[in-house]
Every structure is written in structure tokens, then in C-alpha cells.
Short mmCIF file of C-alpha atoms in Angstrom, two decimals:
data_model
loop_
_atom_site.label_atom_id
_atom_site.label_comp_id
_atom_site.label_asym_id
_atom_site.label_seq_id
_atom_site.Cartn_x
_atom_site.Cartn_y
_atom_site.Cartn_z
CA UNK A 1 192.11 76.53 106.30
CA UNK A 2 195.62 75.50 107.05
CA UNK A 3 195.97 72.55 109.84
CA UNK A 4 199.02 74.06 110.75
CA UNK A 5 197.58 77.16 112.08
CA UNK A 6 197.25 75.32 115.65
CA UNK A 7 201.02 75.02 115.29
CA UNK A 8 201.61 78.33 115.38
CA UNK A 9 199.22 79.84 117.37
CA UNK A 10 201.05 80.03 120.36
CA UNK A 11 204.15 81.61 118.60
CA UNK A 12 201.68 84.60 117.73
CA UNK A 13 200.21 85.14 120.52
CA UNK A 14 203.28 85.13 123.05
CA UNK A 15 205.27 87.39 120.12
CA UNK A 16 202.66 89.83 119.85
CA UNK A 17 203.68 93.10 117.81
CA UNK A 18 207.42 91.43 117.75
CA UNK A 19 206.78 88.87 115.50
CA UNK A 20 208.84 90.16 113.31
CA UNK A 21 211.60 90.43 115.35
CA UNK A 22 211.47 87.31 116.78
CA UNK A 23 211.36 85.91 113.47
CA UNK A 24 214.49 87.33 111.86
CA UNK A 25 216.46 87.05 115.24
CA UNK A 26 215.75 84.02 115.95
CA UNK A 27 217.77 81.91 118.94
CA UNK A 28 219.34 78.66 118.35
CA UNK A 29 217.01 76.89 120.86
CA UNK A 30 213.76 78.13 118.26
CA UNK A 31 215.44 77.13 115.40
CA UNK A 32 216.49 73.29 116.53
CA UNK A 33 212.33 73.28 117.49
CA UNK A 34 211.59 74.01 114.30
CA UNK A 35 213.62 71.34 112.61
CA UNK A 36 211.82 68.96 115.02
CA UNK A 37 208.49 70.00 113.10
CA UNK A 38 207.21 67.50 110.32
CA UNK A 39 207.36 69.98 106.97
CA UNK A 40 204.50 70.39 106.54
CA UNK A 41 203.80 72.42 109.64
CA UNK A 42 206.83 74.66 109.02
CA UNK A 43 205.78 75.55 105.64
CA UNK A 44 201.66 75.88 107.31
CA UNK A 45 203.74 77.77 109.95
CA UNK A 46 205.26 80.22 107.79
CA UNK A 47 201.76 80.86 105.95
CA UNK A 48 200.58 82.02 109.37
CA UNK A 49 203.43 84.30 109.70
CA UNK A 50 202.92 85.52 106.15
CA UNK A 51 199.19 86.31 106.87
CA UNK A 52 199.66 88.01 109.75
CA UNK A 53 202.29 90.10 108.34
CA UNK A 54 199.83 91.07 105.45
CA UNK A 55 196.94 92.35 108.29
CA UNK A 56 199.63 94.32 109.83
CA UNK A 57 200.21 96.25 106.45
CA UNK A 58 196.97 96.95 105.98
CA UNK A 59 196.44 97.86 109.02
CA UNK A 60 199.02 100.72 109.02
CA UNK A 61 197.77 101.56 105.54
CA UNK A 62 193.95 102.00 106.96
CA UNK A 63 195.86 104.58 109.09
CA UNK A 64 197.92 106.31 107.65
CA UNK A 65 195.55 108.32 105.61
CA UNK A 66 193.56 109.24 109.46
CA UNK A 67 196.98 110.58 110.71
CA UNK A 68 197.49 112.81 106.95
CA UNK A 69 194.00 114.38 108.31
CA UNK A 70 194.83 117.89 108.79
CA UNK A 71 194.61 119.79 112.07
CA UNK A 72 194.51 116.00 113.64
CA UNK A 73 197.85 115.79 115.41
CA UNK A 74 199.67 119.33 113.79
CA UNK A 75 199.88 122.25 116.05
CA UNK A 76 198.72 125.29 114.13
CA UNK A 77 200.16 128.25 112.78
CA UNK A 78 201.16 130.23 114.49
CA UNK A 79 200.85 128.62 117.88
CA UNK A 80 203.19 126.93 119.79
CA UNK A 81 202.44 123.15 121.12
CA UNK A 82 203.58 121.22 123.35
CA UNK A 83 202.48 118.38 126.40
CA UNK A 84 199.13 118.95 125.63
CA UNK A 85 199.35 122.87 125.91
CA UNK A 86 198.33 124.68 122.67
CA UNK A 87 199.98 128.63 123.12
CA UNK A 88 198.12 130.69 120.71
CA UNK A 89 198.68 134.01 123.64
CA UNK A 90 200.00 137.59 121.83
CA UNK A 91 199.11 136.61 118.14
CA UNK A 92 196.94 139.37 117.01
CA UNK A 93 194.62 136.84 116.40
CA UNK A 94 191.11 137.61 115.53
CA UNK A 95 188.02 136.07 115.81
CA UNK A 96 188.60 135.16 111.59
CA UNK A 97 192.31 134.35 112.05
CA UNK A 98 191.67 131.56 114.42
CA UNK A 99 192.55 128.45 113.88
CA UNK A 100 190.06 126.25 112.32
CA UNK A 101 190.53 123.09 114.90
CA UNK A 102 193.46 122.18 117.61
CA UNK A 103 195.06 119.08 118.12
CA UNK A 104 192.51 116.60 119.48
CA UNK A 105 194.49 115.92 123.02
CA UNK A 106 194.27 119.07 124.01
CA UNK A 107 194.29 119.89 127.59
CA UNK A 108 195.00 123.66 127.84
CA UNK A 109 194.45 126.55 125.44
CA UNK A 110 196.02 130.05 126.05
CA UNK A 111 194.30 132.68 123.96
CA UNK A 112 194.33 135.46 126.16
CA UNK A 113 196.07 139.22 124.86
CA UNK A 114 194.63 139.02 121.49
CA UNK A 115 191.73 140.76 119.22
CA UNK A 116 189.09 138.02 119.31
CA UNK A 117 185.73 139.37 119.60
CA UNK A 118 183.74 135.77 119.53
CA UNK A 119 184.81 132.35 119.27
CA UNK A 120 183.51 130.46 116.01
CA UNK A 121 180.81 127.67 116.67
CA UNK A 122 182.17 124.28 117.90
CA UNK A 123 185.30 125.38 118.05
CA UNK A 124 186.36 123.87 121.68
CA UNK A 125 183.36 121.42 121.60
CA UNK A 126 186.01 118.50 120.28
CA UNK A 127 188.43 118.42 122.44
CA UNK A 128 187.57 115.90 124.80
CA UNK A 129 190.19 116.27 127.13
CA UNK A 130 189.94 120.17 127.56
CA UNK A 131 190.49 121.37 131.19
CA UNK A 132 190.92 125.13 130.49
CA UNK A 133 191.27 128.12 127.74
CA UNK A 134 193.12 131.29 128.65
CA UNK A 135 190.53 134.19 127.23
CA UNK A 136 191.69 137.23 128.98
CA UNK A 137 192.39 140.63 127.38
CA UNK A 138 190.01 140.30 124.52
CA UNK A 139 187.94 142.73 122.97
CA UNK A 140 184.61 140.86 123.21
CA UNK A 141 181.62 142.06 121.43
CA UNK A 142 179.03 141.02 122.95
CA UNK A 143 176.48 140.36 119.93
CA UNK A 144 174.78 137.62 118.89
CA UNK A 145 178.30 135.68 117.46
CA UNK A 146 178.68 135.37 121.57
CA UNK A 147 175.98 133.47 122.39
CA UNK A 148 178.25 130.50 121.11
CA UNK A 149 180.86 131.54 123.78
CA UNK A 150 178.32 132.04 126.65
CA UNK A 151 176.63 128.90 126.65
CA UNK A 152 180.56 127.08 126.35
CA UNK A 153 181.56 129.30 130.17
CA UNK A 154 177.99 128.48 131.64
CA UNK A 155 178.78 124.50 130.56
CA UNK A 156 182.13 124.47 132.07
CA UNK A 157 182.71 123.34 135.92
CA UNK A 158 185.16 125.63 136.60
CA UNK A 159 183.56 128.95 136.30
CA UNK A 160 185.42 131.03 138.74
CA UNK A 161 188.73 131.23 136.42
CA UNK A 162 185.86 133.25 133.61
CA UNK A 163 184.31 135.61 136.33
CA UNK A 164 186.85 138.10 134.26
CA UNK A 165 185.88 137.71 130.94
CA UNK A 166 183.31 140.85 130.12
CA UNK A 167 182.05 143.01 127.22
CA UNK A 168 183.79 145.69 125.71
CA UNK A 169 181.30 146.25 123.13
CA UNK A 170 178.71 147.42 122.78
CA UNK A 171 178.02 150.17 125.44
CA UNK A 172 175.13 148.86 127.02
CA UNK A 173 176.34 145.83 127.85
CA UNK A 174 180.13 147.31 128.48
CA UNK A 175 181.74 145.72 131.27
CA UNK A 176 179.02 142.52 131.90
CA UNK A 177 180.03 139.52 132.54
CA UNK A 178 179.73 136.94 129.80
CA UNK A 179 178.44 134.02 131.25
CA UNK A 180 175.85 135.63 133.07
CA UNK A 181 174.53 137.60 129.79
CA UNK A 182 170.60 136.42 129.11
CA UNK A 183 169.67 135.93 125.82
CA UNK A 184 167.16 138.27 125.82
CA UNK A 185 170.03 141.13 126.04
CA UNK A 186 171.86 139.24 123.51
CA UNK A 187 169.06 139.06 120.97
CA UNK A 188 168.00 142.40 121.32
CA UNK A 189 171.37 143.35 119.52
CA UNK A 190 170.70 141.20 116.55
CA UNK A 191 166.96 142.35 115.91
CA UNK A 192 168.15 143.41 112.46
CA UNK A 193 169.13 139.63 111.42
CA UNK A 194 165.77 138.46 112.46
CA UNK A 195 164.31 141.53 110.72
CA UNK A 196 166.07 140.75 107.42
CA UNK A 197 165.05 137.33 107.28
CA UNK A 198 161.36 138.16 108.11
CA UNK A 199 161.51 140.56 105.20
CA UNK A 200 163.32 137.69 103.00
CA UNK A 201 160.85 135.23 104.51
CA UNK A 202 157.80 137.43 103.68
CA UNK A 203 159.18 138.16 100.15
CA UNK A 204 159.47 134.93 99.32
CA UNK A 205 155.85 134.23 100.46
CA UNK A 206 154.44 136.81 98.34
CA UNK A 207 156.46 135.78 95.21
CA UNK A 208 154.70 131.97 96.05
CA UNK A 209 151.50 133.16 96.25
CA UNK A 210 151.62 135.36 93.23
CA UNK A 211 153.39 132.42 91.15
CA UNK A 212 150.29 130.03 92.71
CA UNK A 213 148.09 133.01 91.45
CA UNK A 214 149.24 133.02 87.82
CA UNK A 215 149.41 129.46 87.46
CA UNK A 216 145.10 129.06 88.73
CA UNK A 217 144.20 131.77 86.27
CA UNK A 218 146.21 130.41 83.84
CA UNK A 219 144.32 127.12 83.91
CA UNK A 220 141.10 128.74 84.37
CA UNK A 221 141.97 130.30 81.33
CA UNK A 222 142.72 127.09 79.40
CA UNK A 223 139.73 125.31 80.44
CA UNK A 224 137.39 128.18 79.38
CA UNK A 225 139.38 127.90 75.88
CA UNK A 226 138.94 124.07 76.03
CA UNK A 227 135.72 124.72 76.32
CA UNK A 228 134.80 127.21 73.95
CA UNK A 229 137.14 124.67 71.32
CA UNK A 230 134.49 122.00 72.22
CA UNK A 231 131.51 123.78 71.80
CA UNK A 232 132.73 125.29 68.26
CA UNK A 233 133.39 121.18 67.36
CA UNK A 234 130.93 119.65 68.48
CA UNK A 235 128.58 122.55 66.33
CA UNK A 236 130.59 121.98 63.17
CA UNK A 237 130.32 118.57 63.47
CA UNK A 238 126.41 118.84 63.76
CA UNK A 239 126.73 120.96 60.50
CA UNK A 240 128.23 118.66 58.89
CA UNK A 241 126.23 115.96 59.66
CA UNK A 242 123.02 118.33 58.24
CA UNK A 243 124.66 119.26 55.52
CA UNK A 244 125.83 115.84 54.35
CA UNK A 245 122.20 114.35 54.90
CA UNK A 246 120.66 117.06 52.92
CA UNK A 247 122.72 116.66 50.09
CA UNK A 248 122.15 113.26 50.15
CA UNK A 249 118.31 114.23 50.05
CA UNK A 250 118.57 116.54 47.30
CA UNK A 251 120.72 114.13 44.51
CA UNK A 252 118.07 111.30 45.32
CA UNK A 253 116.51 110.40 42.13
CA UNK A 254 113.22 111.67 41.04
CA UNK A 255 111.66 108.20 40.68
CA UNK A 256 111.84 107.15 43.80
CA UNK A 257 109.58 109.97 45.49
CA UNK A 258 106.86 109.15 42.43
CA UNK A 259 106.95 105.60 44.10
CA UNK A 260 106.08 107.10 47.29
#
């Protein structure tokens, strides 16, 4: 758009994310090459500068609302964070206490020596750079809200620092290790879950087909009246139609059946 743009080309490149440094601080040597440019390739020049100033802005305004995200780059309450290591040890913490997400870089996660009983779904799965989560001294119930935490240990590569982590709760499954817990053992403990929402599932059924039910008979119903309604017209017009023919028989005039 601007032949001047060639001009400067070479000034943006080399300056890179110090244009703007290089432009207010300039050296005597730039500024006697710029009065050696015609001026209309200074003032093209400056356009350049002026447009690539602008893409920087909005580039840092695109941004700035991604780093305002919460739980993006904050350490949460009331952990401690630092180099990558997210200290959430000797909280109290609980399994509904936890923190909803942790920063996304990561690396090590001490929750050990607290009160969780299960970790919440997807909880470590974004943290890319995750090498390892302290979970020792927890009271884990080993229920169905586990299955989330077994299938994270059996998907890890390091599975001899987890050989320690085992059920508390409940008693038949006291003292088994996590990761090697089959989901048939897990299941069995949630049977009632699956047995409310067979009931809900069956309720619901029922309540369809009755609904279904009453709606047939209701239109059975209304075609049997529709019916009926048709017959009862189509009779009364017929009566009608008699009745206006013979009065039409009866006022003729007397003449005209001596004629006949």
C-alpha cells in the first residue's frame, strides 16, 4: 500500500521487539541516514513504524484477558508455589476443598497428609508437564469416586512411587492397593447408583407409555365422536332435503295435477 514499506523493512526486521527502543534512542549515525532519505520515504517509513506499533497493542490486548483467566498462572489458596512445585501437603484438604485447577506448568504436586478421599475428574489430566503428585497419608475411600484416581496411577510410567497408596475404606477392600483395584470390586460398591437410576429409568418409561396410552385412546375417542357427528349430519341433511321436497309437493297448485 505504501512504496515505502521496502524502505523500512529491513529496520523491522533487524529491530525486532526493540523497535521501539531503537526508535526513541536513536544514534547519530541512524539519524544522518535518515536525512539522506527522499521525504517521502521517511514519512512512508514512519507509517510502517506506526502500523507495527498498532499490531503490537493489539496484540497485548488479545492477551491480556487469557492471562486475567483464573487458576491460569495463580497459585491457589492455600498452597504454596513455586519453580513449578505446587505445595498443597498438611492443609486439611478434602476431596471438596480442593482446588478447582493448578497452574498449567506444573511439574510436581504434593498432596500427601491430608483428608482427601478421591480426586475430582480431570483434575491432573491438564497439566501437561506433570512428572509426579505426592498422595500419601490419605484417607481413600475406595468407591466408585476412585475409579477416576485408579485409571490416572495405572496411566502413569512411574508406578513404583504409588505402590503405597491403598484403601482405608471400606473394609473389604481395606488396605488394597489402588491401582491394582478391578472395576468389578469397584462397582460392586456403587450398585445402589445403578439401582437408582434403573428405578428412575424404569419410572420414566412407565410414565411414557402411560402418557402414549392416554393420548391413542384419546384420539380413538375423537374419531368415534367425529364419526357419530357425521352420521347425525349427514341424516339431518337427508331430512331436510325430504322435508323441503315434500313441502314443495304439497303447496303445488291444484291445476296442475288436473292437467296431468
Amino acid at each position: 500500500m505504501y512504496g515505502g514499506c521496502d524502505v523500512c523493512n529491513f529496520h523491522l526486521i533487524c529491530s525486532g521487539h526493540s523497535l521501539l527502543l531503537s526508535f526513541k534512542f536513536a544514534s547519530a549515525e541512524s539519524i544522518q541516514a535518515e536525512d539522506s532519505l527522499h521525504h517521502s520515504d521517511w514519512w512512508d517509513w514512519q507509517v510502517c513504524i506506526l502500523q507495527r506499533m498498532k499490531m503490537e497493542c493489539w496484540s497485548l490486548l488479545l492477551l491480556l484477558p487469557i492471562s486475567m483467566l483464573p487458576g491460569t498462572t495463580s497459585c491457589p489458596s492455600p498452597c504454596r508455589c513455586g519453580s513449578g512445585i505446587v505445595d498443597c501437603s498438611q492443609r486439611g484438604l478434602s476431596t471438596k476443598s480442593l482446588p478447582a485447577s493448578f497452574p498449567p506448568f506444573t511439574e510436581v504436586v504434593h498432596l500427601n497428609q491430608n483428608n482427601l478421599a478421591s480426586i475430582p475428574n480431570g483434575l491432573l489430566d491438564r497439566l501437561s508437564q506433570l512428572r509426579q503428585v505426592n498422595l500419601q497419608q490419605n484417607p481413600w475411600h475406595c468407591d466408585c469416586d476412585i475409579l477416576y484416581l485408579r485409571g490416572w496411577l495405572q496411566g502413569q510410567q512411574n508406578k513404583p512411587l504409588y505402590r503405597d497408596l491403598t484403601c482405608v475404606s471400606p473394609e473389604h477392600l481395606k488396605g488394597r492397593v489402588i491401582m491394582y483395584l478391578t472395576e468389578e470390586e469397584l462397582v460392586t460398591t456403587c450398585q445402589y447408583w445403578y439401582c437408582n437410576l434403573a428405578l428412575v429409568s424404569q419410572i420414566c418409561l412407565f410414565l411414557l407409555i402411560a402418557i402414549q396410552g392416554i393420548l391413542l385412546i384419546f384420539i380413538i375417542i375423537s374419531l368415534r365422536r367425529f364419526q357419530t357427528i357425521a352420521r347425525e349430519a349427514r341424516r339431518t341433511a337427508k331430512e331436510l332435503q325430504y322435508n323441503s321436497e315434500s313441502y314443495v309437493y304439497d303447496n303445488a297448485p291444484l291445476h296442475n295435477y288436473e292437467r296431468t
